[in-house]
Coordinates of C-alpha atoms and ligand atoms in Angstrom, one line a residue:
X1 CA 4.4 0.6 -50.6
X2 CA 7.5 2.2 -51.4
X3 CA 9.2 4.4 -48.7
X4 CA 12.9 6.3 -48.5
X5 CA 14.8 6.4 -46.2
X6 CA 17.1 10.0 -45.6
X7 CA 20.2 9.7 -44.1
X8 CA 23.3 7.6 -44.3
X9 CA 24.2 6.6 -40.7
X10 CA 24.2 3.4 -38.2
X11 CA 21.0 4.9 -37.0
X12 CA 19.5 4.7 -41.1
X13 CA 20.7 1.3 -41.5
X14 CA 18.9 -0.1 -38.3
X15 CA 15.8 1.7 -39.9
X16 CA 15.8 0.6 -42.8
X17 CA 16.5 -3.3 -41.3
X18 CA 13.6 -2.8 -39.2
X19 CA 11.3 -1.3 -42.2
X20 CA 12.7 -3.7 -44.6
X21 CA 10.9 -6.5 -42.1
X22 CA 7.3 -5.0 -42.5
X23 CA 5.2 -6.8 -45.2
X24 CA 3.9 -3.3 -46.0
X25 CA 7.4 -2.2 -47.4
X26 CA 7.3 -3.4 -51.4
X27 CA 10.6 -1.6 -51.6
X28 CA 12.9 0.6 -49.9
X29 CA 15.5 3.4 -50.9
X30 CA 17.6 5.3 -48.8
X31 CA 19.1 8.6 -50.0
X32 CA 22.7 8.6 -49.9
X33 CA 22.8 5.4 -47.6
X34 CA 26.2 3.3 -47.6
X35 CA 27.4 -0.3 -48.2
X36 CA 25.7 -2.1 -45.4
X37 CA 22.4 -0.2 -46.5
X38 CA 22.9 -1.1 -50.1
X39 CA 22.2 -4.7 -49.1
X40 CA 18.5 -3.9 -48.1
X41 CA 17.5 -0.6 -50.3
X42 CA 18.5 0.9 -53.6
X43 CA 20.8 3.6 -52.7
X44 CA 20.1 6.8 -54.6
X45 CA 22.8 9.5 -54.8
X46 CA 20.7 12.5 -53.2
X47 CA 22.2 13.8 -50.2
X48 CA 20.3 13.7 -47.3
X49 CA 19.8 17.8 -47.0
X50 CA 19.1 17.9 -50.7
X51 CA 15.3 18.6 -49.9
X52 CA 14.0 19.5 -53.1
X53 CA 16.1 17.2 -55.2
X54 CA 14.5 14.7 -52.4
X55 CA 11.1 15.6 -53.3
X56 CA 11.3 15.4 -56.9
X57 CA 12.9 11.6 -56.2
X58 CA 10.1 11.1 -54.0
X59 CA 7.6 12.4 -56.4
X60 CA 8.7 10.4 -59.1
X61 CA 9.1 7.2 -57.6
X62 CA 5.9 7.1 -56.1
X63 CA 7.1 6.8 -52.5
X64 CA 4.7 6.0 -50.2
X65 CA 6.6 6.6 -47.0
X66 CA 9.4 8.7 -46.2
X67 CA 11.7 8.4 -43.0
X68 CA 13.9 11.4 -42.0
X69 CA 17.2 10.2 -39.9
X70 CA 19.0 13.2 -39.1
X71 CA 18.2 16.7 -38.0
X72 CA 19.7 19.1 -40.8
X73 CA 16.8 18.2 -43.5
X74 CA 14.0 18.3 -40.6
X75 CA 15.9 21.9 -39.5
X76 CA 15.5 22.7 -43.8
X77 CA 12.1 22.1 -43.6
X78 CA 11.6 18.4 -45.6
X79 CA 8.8 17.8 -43.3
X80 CA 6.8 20.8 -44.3
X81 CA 8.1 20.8 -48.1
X82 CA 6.8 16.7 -48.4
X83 CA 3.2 17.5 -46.7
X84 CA 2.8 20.6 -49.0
X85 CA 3.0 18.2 -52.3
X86 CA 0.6 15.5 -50.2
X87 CA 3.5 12.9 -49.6
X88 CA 3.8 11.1 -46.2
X89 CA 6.7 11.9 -44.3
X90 CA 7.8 10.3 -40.9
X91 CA 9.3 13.2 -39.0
X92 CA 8.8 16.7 -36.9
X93 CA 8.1 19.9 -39.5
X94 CA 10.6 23.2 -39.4
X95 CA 8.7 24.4 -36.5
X96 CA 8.3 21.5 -34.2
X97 CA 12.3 20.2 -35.2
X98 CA 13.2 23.3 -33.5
X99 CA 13.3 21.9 -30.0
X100 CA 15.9 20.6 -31.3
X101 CA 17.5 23.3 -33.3
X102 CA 17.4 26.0 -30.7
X103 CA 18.2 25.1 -27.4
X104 CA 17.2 28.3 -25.8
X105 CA 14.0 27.5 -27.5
X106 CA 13.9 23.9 -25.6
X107 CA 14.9 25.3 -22.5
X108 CA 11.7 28.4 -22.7
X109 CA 9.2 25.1 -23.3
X110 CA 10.6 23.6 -20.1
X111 CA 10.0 26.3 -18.0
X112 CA 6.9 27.3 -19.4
X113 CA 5.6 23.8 -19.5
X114 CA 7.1 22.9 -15.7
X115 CA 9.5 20.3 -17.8
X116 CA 12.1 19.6 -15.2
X117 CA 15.8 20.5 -16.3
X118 CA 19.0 22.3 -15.1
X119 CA 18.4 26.0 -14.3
X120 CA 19.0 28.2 -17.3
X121 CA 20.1 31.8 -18.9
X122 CA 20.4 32.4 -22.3
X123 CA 22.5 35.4 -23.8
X124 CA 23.5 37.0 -27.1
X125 CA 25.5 39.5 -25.2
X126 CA 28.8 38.5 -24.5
X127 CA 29.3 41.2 -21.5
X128 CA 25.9 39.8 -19.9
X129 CA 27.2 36.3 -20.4
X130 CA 30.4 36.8 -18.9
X131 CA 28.5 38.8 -16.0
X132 CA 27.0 35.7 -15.3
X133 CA 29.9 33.7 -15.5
X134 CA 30.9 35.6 -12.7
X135 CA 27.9 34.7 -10.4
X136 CA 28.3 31.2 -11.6
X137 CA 30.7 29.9 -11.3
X138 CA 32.0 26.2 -12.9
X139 CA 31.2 23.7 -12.9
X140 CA 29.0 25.3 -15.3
X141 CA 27.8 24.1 -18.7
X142 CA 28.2 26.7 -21.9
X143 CA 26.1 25.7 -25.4
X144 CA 25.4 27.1 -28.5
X145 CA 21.9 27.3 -29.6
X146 CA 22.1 26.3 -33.0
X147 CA 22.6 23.0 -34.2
X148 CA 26.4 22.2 -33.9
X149 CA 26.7 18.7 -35.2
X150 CA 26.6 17.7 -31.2
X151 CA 30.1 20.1 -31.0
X152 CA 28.4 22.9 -29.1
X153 CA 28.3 21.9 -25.6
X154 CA 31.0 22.7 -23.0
X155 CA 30.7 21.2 -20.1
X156 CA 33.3 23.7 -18.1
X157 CA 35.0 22.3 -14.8
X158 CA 36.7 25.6 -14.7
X159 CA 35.8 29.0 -14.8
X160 CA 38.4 29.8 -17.9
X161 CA 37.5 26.9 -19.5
X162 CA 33.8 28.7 -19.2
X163 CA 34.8 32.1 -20.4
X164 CA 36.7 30.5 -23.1
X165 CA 33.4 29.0 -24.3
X166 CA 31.6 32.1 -24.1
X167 CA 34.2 34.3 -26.0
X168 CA 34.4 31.7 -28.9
X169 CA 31.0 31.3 -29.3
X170 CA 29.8 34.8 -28.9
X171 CA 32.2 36.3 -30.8
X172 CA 31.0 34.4 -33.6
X173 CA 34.5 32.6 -34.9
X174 CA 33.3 29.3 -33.8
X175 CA 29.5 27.7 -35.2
X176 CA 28.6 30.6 -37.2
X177 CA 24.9 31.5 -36.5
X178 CA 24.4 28.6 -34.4
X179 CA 26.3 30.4 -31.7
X180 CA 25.3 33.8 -32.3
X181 CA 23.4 33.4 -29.0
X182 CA 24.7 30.6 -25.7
X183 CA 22.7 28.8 -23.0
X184 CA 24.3 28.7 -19.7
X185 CA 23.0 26.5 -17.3
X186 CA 23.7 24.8 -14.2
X187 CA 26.4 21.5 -14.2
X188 CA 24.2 18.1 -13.2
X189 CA 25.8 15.5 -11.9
X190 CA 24.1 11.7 -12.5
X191 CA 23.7 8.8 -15.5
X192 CA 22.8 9.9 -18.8
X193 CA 19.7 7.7 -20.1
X194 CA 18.0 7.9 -23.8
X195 CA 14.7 7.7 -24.2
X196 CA 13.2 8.1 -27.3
X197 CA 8.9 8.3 -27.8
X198 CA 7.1 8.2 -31.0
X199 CA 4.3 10.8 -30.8
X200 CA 1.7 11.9 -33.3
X201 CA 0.9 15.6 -32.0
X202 CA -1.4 14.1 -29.3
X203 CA -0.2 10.6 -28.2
X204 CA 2.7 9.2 -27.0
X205 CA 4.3 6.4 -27.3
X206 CA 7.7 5.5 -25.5
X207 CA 10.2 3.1 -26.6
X208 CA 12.5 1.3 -24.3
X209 CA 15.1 2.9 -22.5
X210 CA 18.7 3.0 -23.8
X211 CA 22.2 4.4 -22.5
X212 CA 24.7 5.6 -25.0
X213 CA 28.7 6.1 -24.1
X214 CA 29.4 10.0 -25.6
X215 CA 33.3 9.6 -24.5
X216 CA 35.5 8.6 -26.8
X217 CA 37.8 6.1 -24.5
X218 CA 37.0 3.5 -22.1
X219 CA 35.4 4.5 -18.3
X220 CA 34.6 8.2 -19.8
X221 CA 37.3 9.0 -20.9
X222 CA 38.5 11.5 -23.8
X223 CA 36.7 13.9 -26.0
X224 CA 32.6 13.7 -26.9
X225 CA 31.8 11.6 -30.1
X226 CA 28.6 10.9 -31.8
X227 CA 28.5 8.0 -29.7
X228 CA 30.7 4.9 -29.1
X229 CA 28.1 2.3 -28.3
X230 CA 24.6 1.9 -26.9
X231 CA 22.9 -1.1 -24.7
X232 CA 19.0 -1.0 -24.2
X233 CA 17.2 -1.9 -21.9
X234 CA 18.9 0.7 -18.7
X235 CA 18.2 -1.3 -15.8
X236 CA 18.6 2.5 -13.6
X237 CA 15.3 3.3 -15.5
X238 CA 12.8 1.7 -13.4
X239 CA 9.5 1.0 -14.7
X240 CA 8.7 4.1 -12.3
X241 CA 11.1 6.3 -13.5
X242 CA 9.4 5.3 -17.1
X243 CA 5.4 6.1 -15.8
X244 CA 7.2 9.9 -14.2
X245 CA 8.9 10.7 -17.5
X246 CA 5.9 10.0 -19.8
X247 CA 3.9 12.4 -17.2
X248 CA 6.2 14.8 -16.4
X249 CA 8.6 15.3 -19.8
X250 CA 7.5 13.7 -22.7
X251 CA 3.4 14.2 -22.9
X252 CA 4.4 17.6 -21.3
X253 CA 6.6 18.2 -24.2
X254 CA 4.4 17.2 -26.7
X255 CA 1.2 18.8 -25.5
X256 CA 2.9 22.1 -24.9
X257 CA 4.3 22.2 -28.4
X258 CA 0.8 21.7 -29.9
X259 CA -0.5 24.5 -27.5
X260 CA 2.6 26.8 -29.2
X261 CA 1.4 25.8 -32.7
X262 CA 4.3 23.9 -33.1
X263 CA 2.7 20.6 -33.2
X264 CA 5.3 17.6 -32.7
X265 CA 4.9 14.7 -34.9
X266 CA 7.8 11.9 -35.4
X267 CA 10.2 10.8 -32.6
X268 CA 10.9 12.8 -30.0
X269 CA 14.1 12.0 -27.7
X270 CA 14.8 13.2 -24.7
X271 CA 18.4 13.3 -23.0
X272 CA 18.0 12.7 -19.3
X273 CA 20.2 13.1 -16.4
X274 CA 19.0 10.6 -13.3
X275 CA 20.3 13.2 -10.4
X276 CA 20.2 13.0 -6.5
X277 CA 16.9 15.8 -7.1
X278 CA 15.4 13.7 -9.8
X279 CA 15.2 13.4 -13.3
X280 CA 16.2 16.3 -15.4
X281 CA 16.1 16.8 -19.3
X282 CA 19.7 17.5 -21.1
X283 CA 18.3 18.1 -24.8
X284 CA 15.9 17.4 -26.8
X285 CA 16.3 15.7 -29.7
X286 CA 13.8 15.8 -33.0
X287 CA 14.7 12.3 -34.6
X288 CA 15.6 8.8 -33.4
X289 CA 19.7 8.4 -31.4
X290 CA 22.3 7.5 -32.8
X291 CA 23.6 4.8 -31.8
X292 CA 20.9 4.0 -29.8
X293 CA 18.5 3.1 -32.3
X294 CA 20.7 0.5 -33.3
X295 CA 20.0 -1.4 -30.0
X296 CA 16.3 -0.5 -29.7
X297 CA 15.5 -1.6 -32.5
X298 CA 16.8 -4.7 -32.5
X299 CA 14.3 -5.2 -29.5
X300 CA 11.1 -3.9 -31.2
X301 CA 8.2 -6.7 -32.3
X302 CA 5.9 -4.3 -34.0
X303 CA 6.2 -3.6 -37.7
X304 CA 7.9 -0.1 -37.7
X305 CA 6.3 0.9 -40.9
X306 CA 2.3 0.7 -39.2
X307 CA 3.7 2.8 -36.8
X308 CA 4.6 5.5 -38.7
X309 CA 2.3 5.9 -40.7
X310 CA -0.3 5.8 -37.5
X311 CA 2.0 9.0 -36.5
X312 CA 1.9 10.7 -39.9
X313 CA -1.5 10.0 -40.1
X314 CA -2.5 11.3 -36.3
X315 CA -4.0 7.8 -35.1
X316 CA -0.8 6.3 -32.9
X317 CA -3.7 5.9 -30.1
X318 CA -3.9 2.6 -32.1
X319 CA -1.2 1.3 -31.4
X320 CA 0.9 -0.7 -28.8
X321 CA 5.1 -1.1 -28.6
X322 CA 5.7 -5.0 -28.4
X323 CA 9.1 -5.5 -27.0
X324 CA 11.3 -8.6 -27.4
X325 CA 12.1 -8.8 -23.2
X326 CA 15.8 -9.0 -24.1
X327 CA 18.6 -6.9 -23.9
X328 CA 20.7 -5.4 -26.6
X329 CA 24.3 -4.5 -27.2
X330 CA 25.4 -1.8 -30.0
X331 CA 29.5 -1.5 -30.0
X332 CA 30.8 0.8 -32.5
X333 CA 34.1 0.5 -34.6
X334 CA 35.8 3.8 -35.3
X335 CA 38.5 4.6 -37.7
X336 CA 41.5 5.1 -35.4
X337 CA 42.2 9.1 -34.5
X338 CA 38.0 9.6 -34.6
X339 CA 36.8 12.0 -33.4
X340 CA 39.7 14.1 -34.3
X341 CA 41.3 13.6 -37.9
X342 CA 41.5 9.5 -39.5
X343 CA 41.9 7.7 -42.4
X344 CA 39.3 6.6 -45.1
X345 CA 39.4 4.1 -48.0
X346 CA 40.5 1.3 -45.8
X347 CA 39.1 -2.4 -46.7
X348 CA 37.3 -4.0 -43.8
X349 CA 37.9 -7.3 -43.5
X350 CA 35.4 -10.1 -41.7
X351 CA 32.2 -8.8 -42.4
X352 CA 31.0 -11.9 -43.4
X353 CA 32.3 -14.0 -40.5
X354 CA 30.6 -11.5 -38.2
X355 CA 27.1 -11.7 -40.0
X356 CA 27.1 -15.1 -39.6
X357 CA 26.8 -15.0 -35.5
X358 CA 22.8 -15.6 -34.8
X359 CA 20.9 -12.6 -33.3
X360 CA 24.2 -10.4 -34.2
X361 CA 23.6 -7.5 -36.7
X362 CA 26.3 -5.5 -38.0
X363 CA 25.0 -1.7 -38.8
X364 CA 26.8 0.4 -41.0
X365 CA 27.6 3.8 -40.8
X366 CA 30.8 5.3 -42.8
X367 CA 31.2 2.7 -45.1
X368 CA 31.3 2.6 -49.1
X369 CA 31.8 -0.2 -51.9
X370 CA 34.7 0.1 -53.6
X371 CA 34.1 -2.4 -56.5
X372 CA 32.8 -5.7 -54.6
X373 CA 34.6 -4.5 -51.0
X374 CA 33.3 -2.8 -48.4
X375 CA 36.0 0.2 -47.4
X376 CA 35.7 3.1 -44.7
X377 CA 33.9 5.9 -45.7
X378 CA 34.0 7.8 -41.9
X379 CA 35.0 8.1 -38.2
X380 CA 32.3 6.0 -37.2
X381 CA 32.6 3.1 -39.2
X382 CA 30.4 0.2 -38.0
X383 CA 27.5 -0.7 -35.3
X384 CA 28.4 -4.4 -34.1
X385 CA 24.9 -4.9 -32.4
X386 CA 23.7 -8.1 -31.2
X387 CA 20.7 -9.5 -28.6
X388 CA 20.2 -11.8 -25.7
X389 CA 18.4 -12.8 -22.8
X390 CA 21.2 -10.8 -20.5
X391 CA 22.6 -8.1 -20.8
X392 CA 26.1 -10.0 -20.1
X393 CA 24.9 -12.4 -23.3
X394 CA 24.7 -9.8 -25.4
X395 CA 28.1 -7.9 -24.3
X396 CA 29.6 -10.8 -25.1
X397 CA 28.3 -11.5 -28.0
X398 CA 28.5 -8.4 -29.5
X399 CA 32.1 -8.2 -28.6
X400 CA 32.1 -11.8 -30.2
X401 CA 31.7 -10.6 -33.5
X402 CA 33.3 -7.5 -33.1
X403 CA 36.6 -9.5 -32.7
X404 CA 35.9 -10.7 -36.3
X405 CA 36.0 -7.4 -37.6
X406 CA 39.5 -5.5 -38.5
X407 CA 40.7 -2.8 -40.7
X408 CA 44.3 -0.9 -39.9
X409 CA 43.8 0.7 -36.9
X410 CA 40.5 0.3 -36.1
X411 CA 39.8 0.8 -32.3
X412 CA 36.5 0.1 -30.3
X413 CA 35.5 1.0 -26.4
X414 CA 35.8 -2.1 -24.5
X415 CA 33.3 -1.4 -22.0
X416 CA 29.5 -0.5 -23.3
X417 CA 27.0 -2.1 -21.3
X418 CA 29.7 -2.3 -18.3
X419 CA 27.7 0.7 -16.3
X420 CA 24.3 -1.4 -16.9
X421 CA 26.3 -4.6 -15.4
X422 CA 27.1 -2.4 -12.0
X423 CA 24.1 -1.2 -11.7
X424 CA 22.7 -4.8 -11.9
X425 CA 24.9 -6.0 -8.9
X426 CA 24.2 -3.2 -7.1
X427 CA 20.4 -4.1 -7.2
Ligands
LIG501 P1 23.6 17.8 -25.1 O1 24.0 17.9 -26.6 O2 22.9 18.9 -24.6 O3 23.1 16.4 -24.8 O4 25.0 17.7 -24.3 C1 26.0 16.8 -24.7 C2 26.5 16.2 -23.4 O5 27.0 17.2 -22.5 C3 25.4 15.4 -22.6 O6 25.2 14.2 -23.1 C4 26.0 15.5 -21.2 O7 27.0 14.5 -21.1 C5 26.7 16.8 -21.2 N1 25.8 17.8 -20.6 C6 24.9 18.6 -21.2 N2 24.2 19.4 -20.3 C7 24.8 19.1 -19.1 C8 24.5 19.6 -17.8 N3 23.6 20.6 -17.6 N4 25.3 19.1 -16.8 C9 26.2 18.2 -17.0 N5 26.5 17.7 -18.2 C10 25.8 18.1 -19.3
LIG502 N1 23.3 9.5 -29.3 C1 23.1 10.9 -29.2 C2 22.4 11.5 -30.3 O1 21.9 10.9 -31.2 O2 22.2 12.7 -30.3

């Protein structure tokens, strides 16, 4: 079968390494993709929210699979577009992508559905929000509702810093629609874990846990990125912490956005926050993490491509998850000044050196050919992601190859995996 792959990213290239290793996939092309991706796929020049140029390319070429990566073509609609003209597509429609795209929406399913999460109000006023500002006061956490390329959250330590929020995103100046109305909710105080779940509309299916590092410097420090590494498994998430999250977030989830019509078919990720009262969901997200999927996938044994079909096709009850009982390390190279303002067009050298390294795989993610070389083509440049039995292994080796890897003023975080290393000895 043929299948295409949307999206451009770390998280597209991992995809596309795991689907490439299905003997179901014939052929794979990713739409735009980059230079890591070009080695496994035929990279066709559609951009990835280019939904109906998408659909004729799909159309055309026969594709028998198609796998969404990011959120803005699921928020278009793809989903819905693809189904309409009887093609298989791999992701949540406009409806169901909206627990996602509106976070006031997320937080209404929660409460209705006894999801556990911070307390909430949602506004559109900018006199009522400020009103309860002032019976809140910070730490409190301001975001937009909209989809705000993972800009729209302000975790406020002080009250101005709250206002500010409010103002700016009320008055409209700042995210456009997307802020046109604010959730406020209470500040929660914990470690972040990732857990992503395939599910089909009735069944779910979790993956293994993962912990991403959001902070742009070392120990949590500096602004939010996309995400400067990932390490999978999260030894805080307990096998019993895994059995109380199926029950009482994702099937939840899932069954109450069939019950709203909004069935929710594709990956569904949920950003958790392990707190002194429990588990509570962050977000909600409608497709797989980035970088995370980088490390779980380097740990999953199934063939990815059964699997997704078994979702598009409503018969994931199926399946099983085999998992490789290892752990894995995803480090991510940035173009130096990301996530603020950097340089592209710069030659990376090493590439080759670093591929070398056994059970090491180096994603992608802004990267183009320029000719035979491989330049920068972003702020997040590369996924350095390798396995082994430890955790510690697999620091190291990622890091390993990472050392291979240079381009003028690249910079990397020196410590993912270090928080999953404390909590071992702590145990
Ligand atoms: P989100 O896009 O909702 O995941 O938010 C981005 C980041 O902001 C999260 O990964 C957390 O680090 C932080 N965050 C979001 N909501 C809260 C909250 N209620 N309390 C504390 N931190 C939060
Ligand atoms: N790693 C965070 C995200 O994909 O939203």
């Amino acid at each position: 079968m043929k299948i295409l792959v949307v999206g451009s990213g770390g998280r597209e290239h991992a995809l596309v390494w795991k689907l490439a290793q299905s003997p179901l996939a014939e052929q794979i092309y990713c739409a735009p993709g980059n230079a890591g991706i070009a080695e496994l796929a035929e990279c066709v020049n559609i951009p990835a929210d280019a939904v109906d140029t998408l659909l004729e390319f799909a159309q055309a070429e026969d594709i028998g699979l198609t796998v969404v990566g990011p959120e803005a073509p699921l928020a278009a609609g793809i989903v819905d577009k693809f189904t309409a003209a009887g093609l298989k597509i791999f992701g949540p429609s406009q409806q169901a992508a909206m627990l996602e795209g509106s976070k006031a929406l997320a937080k209404e399913i929660m409460e209705k559905y006894h999801i556990p999460t911070a307390k909430y109000a949602a506004f559109e006023d900018k006199e009522a929000a400020l009103a309860y500002l002032a019976e809140h006061p910070a730490p409190i956490v301001v975001k937009a509702d909209g989809l705000a390329a993972g800009k729209g959250v302000v975790v406020a330590m002080t009250q101005a810093e709250a206002v500010e929020a409010v103002e700016a995103m009320l008055s409209g100046n700042v995210f456009g629609q997307a802020g046109a109305r604010v959730v406020i909710e209470e500040y929660l105080e914990g470690e972040e874990v990732s857990v992503l779940a395939f599910s089909d509309g009735q069944t779910v299916l979790p993956m293994v846990s993962a912990q991403d590092h959001k902070r742009v410097f070392d120990d949590d420090q500096g602004p939010n990125t996309g995400g400067m590494g990932a390490y999978s498994p999260a030894p805080i998430y307990t096998p019993e912490l895994a059995e109380q999250v199926l029950h009482q977030v994702l099937q939840p989830a899932v069954d109450g956005m069939r019950q709203e019509g909004r069935t929710y078919k594709g990956v569904l990720y949920a950003g958790l926050m392990l707190t002194a009262q429990g588990v509570k969901v962050l977000e909600f997200n409608a497709r797989f993490g980035d970088p995370e999927t980088q490390a779980v996938l380097m740990r999953l044994k199934s063939d990815l491509v059964e699997i997704m079909l078994a979702v598009v096709e409503e018969r994931l009850q199926e399946c099983t998850l085999d998992w490789a009982d290892e752990a894995a390390v995803c480090v991510v190279l940035a173009s130096g000044g990301y996530p603020a303002s950097y340089a592209k067009g710069l030659p990376i050298a090493g590439l080759e050196q670093a591929a070398q390294q056994a059970n090491t795989v180096v994603f992608h993610a802004g990267t183009k050919f320029v000719g035979q070389q491989v330049m920068t083509d972003g702020g997040r440049v590369l996924g350095v992601t390798a396995c082994a039995p430890t955790i510690q292994q697999a620091i190291y080796k990622a890091y390993t190859a990472v050392d291979l890897i240079s381009w003028p003023d690249c910079f990397c975080r020196r410590d993912i995996g270090a928080k999953a290393l404390k909590r071992i000895a702590q145990k």
